[in-house]
Amino acid sequence: MALLPILRYPDPRLHKKAAFVPRVDETIRKLIADMAETMYEAPGIGLAATQVDVHKRVVVIDVSEDKTKLLALVNPEILDRSGEQVCEEGCLSVPGVYDKVTRSERVRVRALDAQGEPFELEAGGLLAVCIQHEIDHLEGKVFVEHLSRLKQGRIKARLAKQARITA
Ligand code: GNR
Ligand code: NI
């Protein structure tokens, strides 16, 4: 296993669209293992391959209290959505920034697991938020793009300044 470096907003690579995974092979399983290690170490409740500069449709999520319910989703697809919820979101690629985003309350998702087996999942609450947040990453979208242009500008300026200080 290996810890992978996480891209920081406003890195342009966060806006690349991830490619469909034609086959879940050992390379994808190694990516899932490394992403899980990176997510737990961060710590975060989800991580999209885009955030570690791998532009393939792979996501890991664990919203459980005791961090024992790892979910790997390859080629995740939202089949159905309903309702609305507002959640204070954060992102490992946008450290220190938290803001409210409106998303669907429930989603029905289809994906492949680490064995390449298709499965469906019905999610609500934080898991539903996390799934939508991660699928956005695969589309090249960061949660701050759900906020006003004014807020996006302020966040970019703040993170650029921070990057200069830590460089
Ligand atoms: O760790 C994370 N926490 C979180 C909190 C509220 C809504 C979404 C998230 S996902 C985030 C990890 C991350 O950046 N995934 O892409
Ligand atoms: Ni994120």
mmCIF file of C-alpha atoms and ligand atoms in Angstrom:
data_model
loop_
_atom_site.group_PDB
_atom_site.id
_atom_site.type_symbol
_atom_site.label_atom_id
_atom_site.label_comp_id
_atom_site.label_asym_id
_atom_site.label_seq_id
_atom_site.Cartn_x
_atom_site.Cartn_y
_atom_site.Cartn_z
ATOM 1 C CA MET A 1 0.000 0.000 0.000
ATOM 2 C CA ALA A 2 1.084 3.577 -0.477
ATOM 3 C CA LEU A 3 -0.009 7.052 0.510
ATOM 4 C CA LEU A 4 -0.783 9.173 -2.545
ATOM 5 C CA PRO A 5 -0.362 12.973 -2.754
ATOM 6 C CA ILE A 6 -3.694 14.833 -2.958
ATOM 7 C CA LEU A 7 -4.101 17.649 -5.525
ATOM 8 C CA ARG A 8 -5.053 21.033 -4.069
ATOM 9 C CA TYR A 9 -7.624 23.421 -5.548
ATOM 10 C CA PRO A 10 -7.184 25.427 -7.802
ATOM 11 C CA ASP A 11 -4.991 22.809 -9.546
ATOM 12 C CA PRO A 12 -6.292 22.536 -13.148
ATOM 13 C CA ARG A 13 -5.939 18.712 -13.019
ATOM 14 C CA LEU A 14 -8.919 18.663 -10.619
ATOM 15 C CA HIS A 15 -11.057 19.694 -13.628
ATOM 16 C CA LYS A 16 -10.192 16.716 -15.850
ATOM 17 C CA LYS A 17 -13.027 14.301 -16.622
ATOM 18 C CA ALA A 18 -12.227 10.749 -15.466
ATOM 19 C CA ALA A 19 -12.367 7.871 -17.959
ATOM 20 C CA PHE A 20 -14.696 4.860 -17.753
ATOM 21 C CA VAL A 21 -12.913 1.749 -16.384
ATOM 22 C CA PRO A 22 -13.317 -1.075 -18.926
ATOM 23 C CA ARG A 23 -11.990 -3.821 -16.621
ATOM 24 C CA VAL A 24 -11.410 -4.073 -12.863
ATOM 25 C CA ASP A 25 -7.933 -5.610 -12.803
ATOM 26 C CA GLU A 26 -5.011 -5.691 -10.354
ATOM 27 C CA THR A 27 -4.008 -2.129 -11.288
ATOM 28 C CA ILE A 28 -7.468 -0.886 -10.281
ATOM 29 C CA ARG A 29 -7.435 -2.992 -7.081
ATOM 30 C CA LYS A 30 -4.024 -1.529 -6.140
ATOM 31 C CA LEU A 31 -5.400 1.970 -6.828
ATOM 32 C CA ILE A 32 -8.411 1.246 -4.572
ATOM 33 C CA ALA A 33 -6.104 0.002 -1.754
ATOM 34 C CA ASP A 34 -3.811 3.043 -2.031
ATOM 35 C CA MET A 35 -6.782 5.438 -2.185
ATOM 36 C CA ALA A 36 -8.343 3.816 0.905
ATOM 37 C CA GLU A 37 -5.061 4.162 2.833
ATOM 38 C CA THR A 38 -4.777 7.807 1.713
ATOM 39 C CA MET A 39 -8.405 8.558 2.683
ATOM 40 C CA TYR A 40 -8.077 6.988 6.162
ATOM 41 C CA GLU A 41 -4.767 8.720 6.821
ATOM 42 C CA ALA A 42 -6.034 12.183 5.750
ATOM 43 C CA PRO A 43 -8.563 11.550 7.400
ATOM 44 C CA GLY A 44 -11.571 11.865 5.107
ATOM 45 C CA ILE A 45 -14.874 10.085 4.453
ATOM 46 C CA GLY A 46 -14.336 9.786 0.697
ATOM 47 C CA LEU A 47 -11.750 10.135 -2.053
ATOM 48 C CA ALA A 48 -12.036 10.222 -5.847
ATOM 49 C CA ALA A 49 -9.177 9.043 -8.095
ATOM 50 C CA THR A 50 -9.150 12.526 -9.697
ATOM 51 C CA GLN A 51 -7.851 13.926 -6.381
ATOM 52 C CA VAL A 52 -4.737 11.726 -6.593
ATOM 53 C CA ASP A 53 -4.208 12.640 -10.263
ATOM 54 C CA VAL A 54 -5.513 9.339 -11.649
ATOM 55 C CA HIS A 55 -8.249 10.137 -14.134
ATOM 56 C CA LYS A 56 -10.244 6.906 -13.916
ATOM 57 C CA ARG A 57 -13.784 6.456 -12.561
ATOM 58 C CA VAL A 58 -12.854 5.074 -9.133
ATOM 59 C CA VAL A 59 -14.104 6.266 -5.739
ATOM 60 C CA VAL A 60 -13.626 5.068 -2.150
ATOM 61 C CA ILE A 61 -15.974 6.036 0.682
ATOM 62 C CA ASP A 62 -16.276 5.176 4.375
ATOM 63 C CA VAL A 63 -18.816 7.189 6.363
ATOM 64 C CA SER A 64 -18.921 4.669 9.246
ATOM 65 C CA GLU A 65 -18.107 5.757 12.811
ATOM 66 C CA ASP A 66 -15.469 3.037 13.343
ATOM 67 C CA LYS A 67 -14.012 3.223 9.799
ATOM 68 C CA THR A 68 -14.712 -0.448 9.029
ATOM 69 C CA LYS A 69 -17.161 -0.054 6.120
ATOM 70 C CA LEU A 70 -15.020 0.682 3.099
ATOM 71 C CA LEU A 71 -17.006 1.121 -0.096
ATOM 72 C CA ALA A 72 -15.240 1.005 -3.454
ATOM 73 C CA LEU A 73 -17.223 2.233 -6.443
ATOM 74 C CA VAL A 74 -15.942 1.791 -9.980
ATOM 75 C CA ASN A 75 -17.878 3.537 -12.774
ATOM 76 C CA PRO A 76 -20.531 4.808 -10.302
ATOM 77 C CA GLU A 77 -23.786 5.966 -11.879
ATOM 78 C CA ILE A 78 -26.732 7.661 -10.212
ATOM 79 C CA LEU A 79 -29.851 5.813 -11.412
ATOM 80 C CA ASP A 80 -32.382 7.826 -9.437
ATOM 81 C CA ARG A 81 -32.444 10.726 -7.009
ATOM 82 C CA SER A 82 -35.048 12.373 -4.799
ATOM 83 C CA GLY A 83 -35.496 15.167 -2.260
ATOM 84 C CA GLU A 84 -33.082 17.870 -1.166
ATOM 85 C CA GLN A 85 -30.681 18.301 1.740
ATOM 86 C CA VAL A 86 -28.196 20.962 2.719
ATOM 87 C CA CYS A 87 -24.885 19.741 4.160
ATOM 88 C CA GLU A 88 -21.822 21.632 5.356
ATOM 89 C CA GLU A 89 -19.206 20.142 3.004
ATOM 90 C CA GLY A 90 -15.454 20.026 3.098
ATOM 91 C CA CYS A 91 -12.935 18.538 0.671
ATOM 92 C CA LEU A 92 -9.426 17.145 1.080
ATOM 93 C CA SER A 93 -8.490 19.128 -2.060
ATOM 94 C CA VAL A 94 -9.761 22.392 -0.510
ATOM 95 C CA PRO A 95 -8.281 22.285 3.000
ATOM 96 C CA GLY A 96 -9.806 24.537 5.654
ATOM 97 C CA VAL A 97 -12.875 25.466 3.595
ATOM 98 C CA TYR A 98 -16.364 24.351 4.677
ATOM 99 C CA ASP A 99 -19.629 25.586 3.239
ATOM 100 C CA LYS A 100 -23.230 24.560 2.696
ATOM 101 C CA VAL A 101 -24.162 22.765 -0.519
ATOM 102 C CA THR A 102 -27.661 21.663 -1.565
ATOM 103 C CA ARG A 103 -27.810 18.130 -2.974
ATOM 104 C CA SER A 104 -30.304 15.282 -3.398
ATOM 105 C CA GLU A 105 -31.475 13.674 -0.129
ATOM 106 C CA ARG A 106 -31.525 10.127 -1.567
ATOM 107 C CA VAL A 107 -29.701 8.520 -4.466
ATOM 108 C CA ARG A 108 -29.820 5.065 -6.027
ATOM 109 C CA VAL A 109 -26.359 4.177 -7.369
ATOM 110 C CA ARG A 110 -25.035 1.413 -9.598
ATOM 111 C CA ALA A 111 -21.307 0.622 -9.661
ATOM 112 C CA LEU A 112 -18.773 -2.188 -9.896
ATOM 113 C CA ASP A 113 -17.036 -3.364 -6.707
ATOM 114 C CA ALA A 114 -13.301 -4.201 -6.347
ATOM 115 C CA GLN A 115 -14.059 -7.655 -7.806
ATOM 116 C CA GLY A 116 -15.659 -6.088 -10.879
ATOM 117 C CA GLU A 117 -19.107 -7.281 -9.753
ATOM 118 C CA PRO A 118 -22.006 -4.896 -10.371
ATOM 119 C CA PHE A 119 -24.050 -3.807 -7.341
ATOM 120 C CA GLU A 120 -26.722 -1.265 -6.490
ATOM 121 C CA LEU A 121 -26.894 0.893 -3.394
ATOM 122 C CA GLU A 122 -29.665 3.076 -2.000
ATOM 123 C CA ALA A 123 -28.230 5.911 0.095
ATOM 124 C CA GLY A 124 -29.497 8.859 2.129
ATOM 125 C CA GLY A 125 -28.000 11.488 4.428
ATOM 126 C CA LEU A 126 -24.213 11.872 4.582
ATOM 127 C CA LEU A 127 -23.534 8.807 2.397
ATOM 128 C CA ALA A 128 -25.744 10.284 -0.340
ATOM 129 C CA VAL A 129 -23.891 13.619 -0.029
ATOM 130 C CA CYS A 130 -20.516 11.904 -0.222
ATOM 131 C CA ILE A 131 -21.464 9.852 -3.302
ATOM 132 C CA GLN A 132 -22.606 13.005 -5.121
ATOM 133 C CA HIS A 133 -19.459 14.907 -4.014
ATOM 134 C CA GLU A 134 -17.197 12.093 -5.309
ATOM 135 C CA ILE A 135 -19.022 11.676 -8.633
ATOM 136 C CA ASP A 136 -18.655 15.459 -9.112
ATOM 137 C CA HIS A 137 -14.857 15.001 -8.729
ATOM 138 C CA LEU A 138 -14.891 12.360 -11.508
ATOM 139 C CA GLU A 139 -16.633 14.938 -13.726
ATOM 140 C CA GLY A 140 -13.917 17.483 -12.885
ATOM 141 C CA LYS A 141 -16.106 19.440 -10.485
ATOM 142 C CA VAL A 142 -15.000 20.579 -7.007
ATOM 143 C CA PHE A 143 -17.663 21.382 -4.353
ATOM 144 C CA VAL A 144 -16.740 25.087 -4.286
ATOM 145 C CA GLU A 145 -18.193 25.311 -7.827
ATOM 146 C CA HIS A 146 -21.613 24.931 -6.151
ATOM 147 C CA LEU A 147 -20.908 28.224 -4.290
ATOM 148 C CA SER A 148 -21.193 31.801 -5.593
ATOM 149 C CA ARG A 149 -18.507 33.199 -7.927
ATOM 150 C CA LEU A 150 -17.618 35.690 -5.185
ATOM 151 C CA LYS A 151 -16.948 32.890 -2.671
ATOM 152 C CA GLN A 152 -14.978 30.906 -5.286
ATOM 153 C CA GLY A 153 -12.748 33.917 -5.919
ATOM 154 C CA ARG A 154 -12.093 34.400 -2.201
ATOM 155 C CA ILE A 155 -11.308 30.699 -1.717
ATOM 156 C CA LYS A 156 -8.884 30.701 -4.690
ATOM 157 C CA ALA A 157 -7.098 33.777 -3.357
ATOM 158 C CA ARG A 158 -6.834 32.309 0.146
ATOM 159 C CA LEU A 159 -5.476 28.940 -1.062
ATOM 160 C CA ALA A 160 -3.035 30.597 -3.503
ATOM 161 C CA LYS A 161 -1.671 32.701 -0.625
ATOM 162 C CA GLN A 162 -1.399 29.632 1.598
ATOM 163 C CA ALA A 163 0.439 27.723 -1.181
ATOM 164 C CA ARG A 164 2.956 30.612 -1.456
ATOM 165 C CA ILE A 165 3.583 30.536 2.290
ATOM 166 C CA THR A 166 4.077 26.755 2.474
ATOM 167 C CA ALA A 167 6.168 26.559 -0.734
HETATM 168 O O1 GNR B 1 -13.732 14.062 4.102
HETATM 169 C C1 GNR B 1 -14.651 14.627 3.509
HETATM 170 N N1 GNR B 1 -15.706 15.075 4.215
HETATM 171 C C2 GNR B 1 -16.887 15.533 3.630
HETATM 172 C C3 GNR B 1 -17.788 16.201 4.442
HETATM 173 C C4 GNR B 1 -18.989 16.666 3.935
HETATM 174 C C5 GNR B 1 -19.277 16.450 2.609
HETATM 175 C C6 GNR B 1 -18.381 15.804 1.777
HETATM 176 C C7 GNR B 1 -17.192 15.338 2.286
HETATM 177 S S1 GNR B 1 -16.086 14.478 1.258
HETATM 178 C C8 GNR B 1 -14.556 14.825 2.039
HETATM 179 C C9 GNR B 1 -13.436 14.037 1.404
HETATM 180 C C10 GNR B 1 -13.238 14.489 -0.017
HETATM 181 O O2 GNR B 1 -12.726 15.515 -0.349
HETATM 182 N N2 GNR B 1 -13.738 13.698 -0.949
HETATM 183 O O3 GNR B 1 -13.661 14.067 -2.243
HETATM 184 NI NI NI B 2 -13.632 16.228 -2.271
#
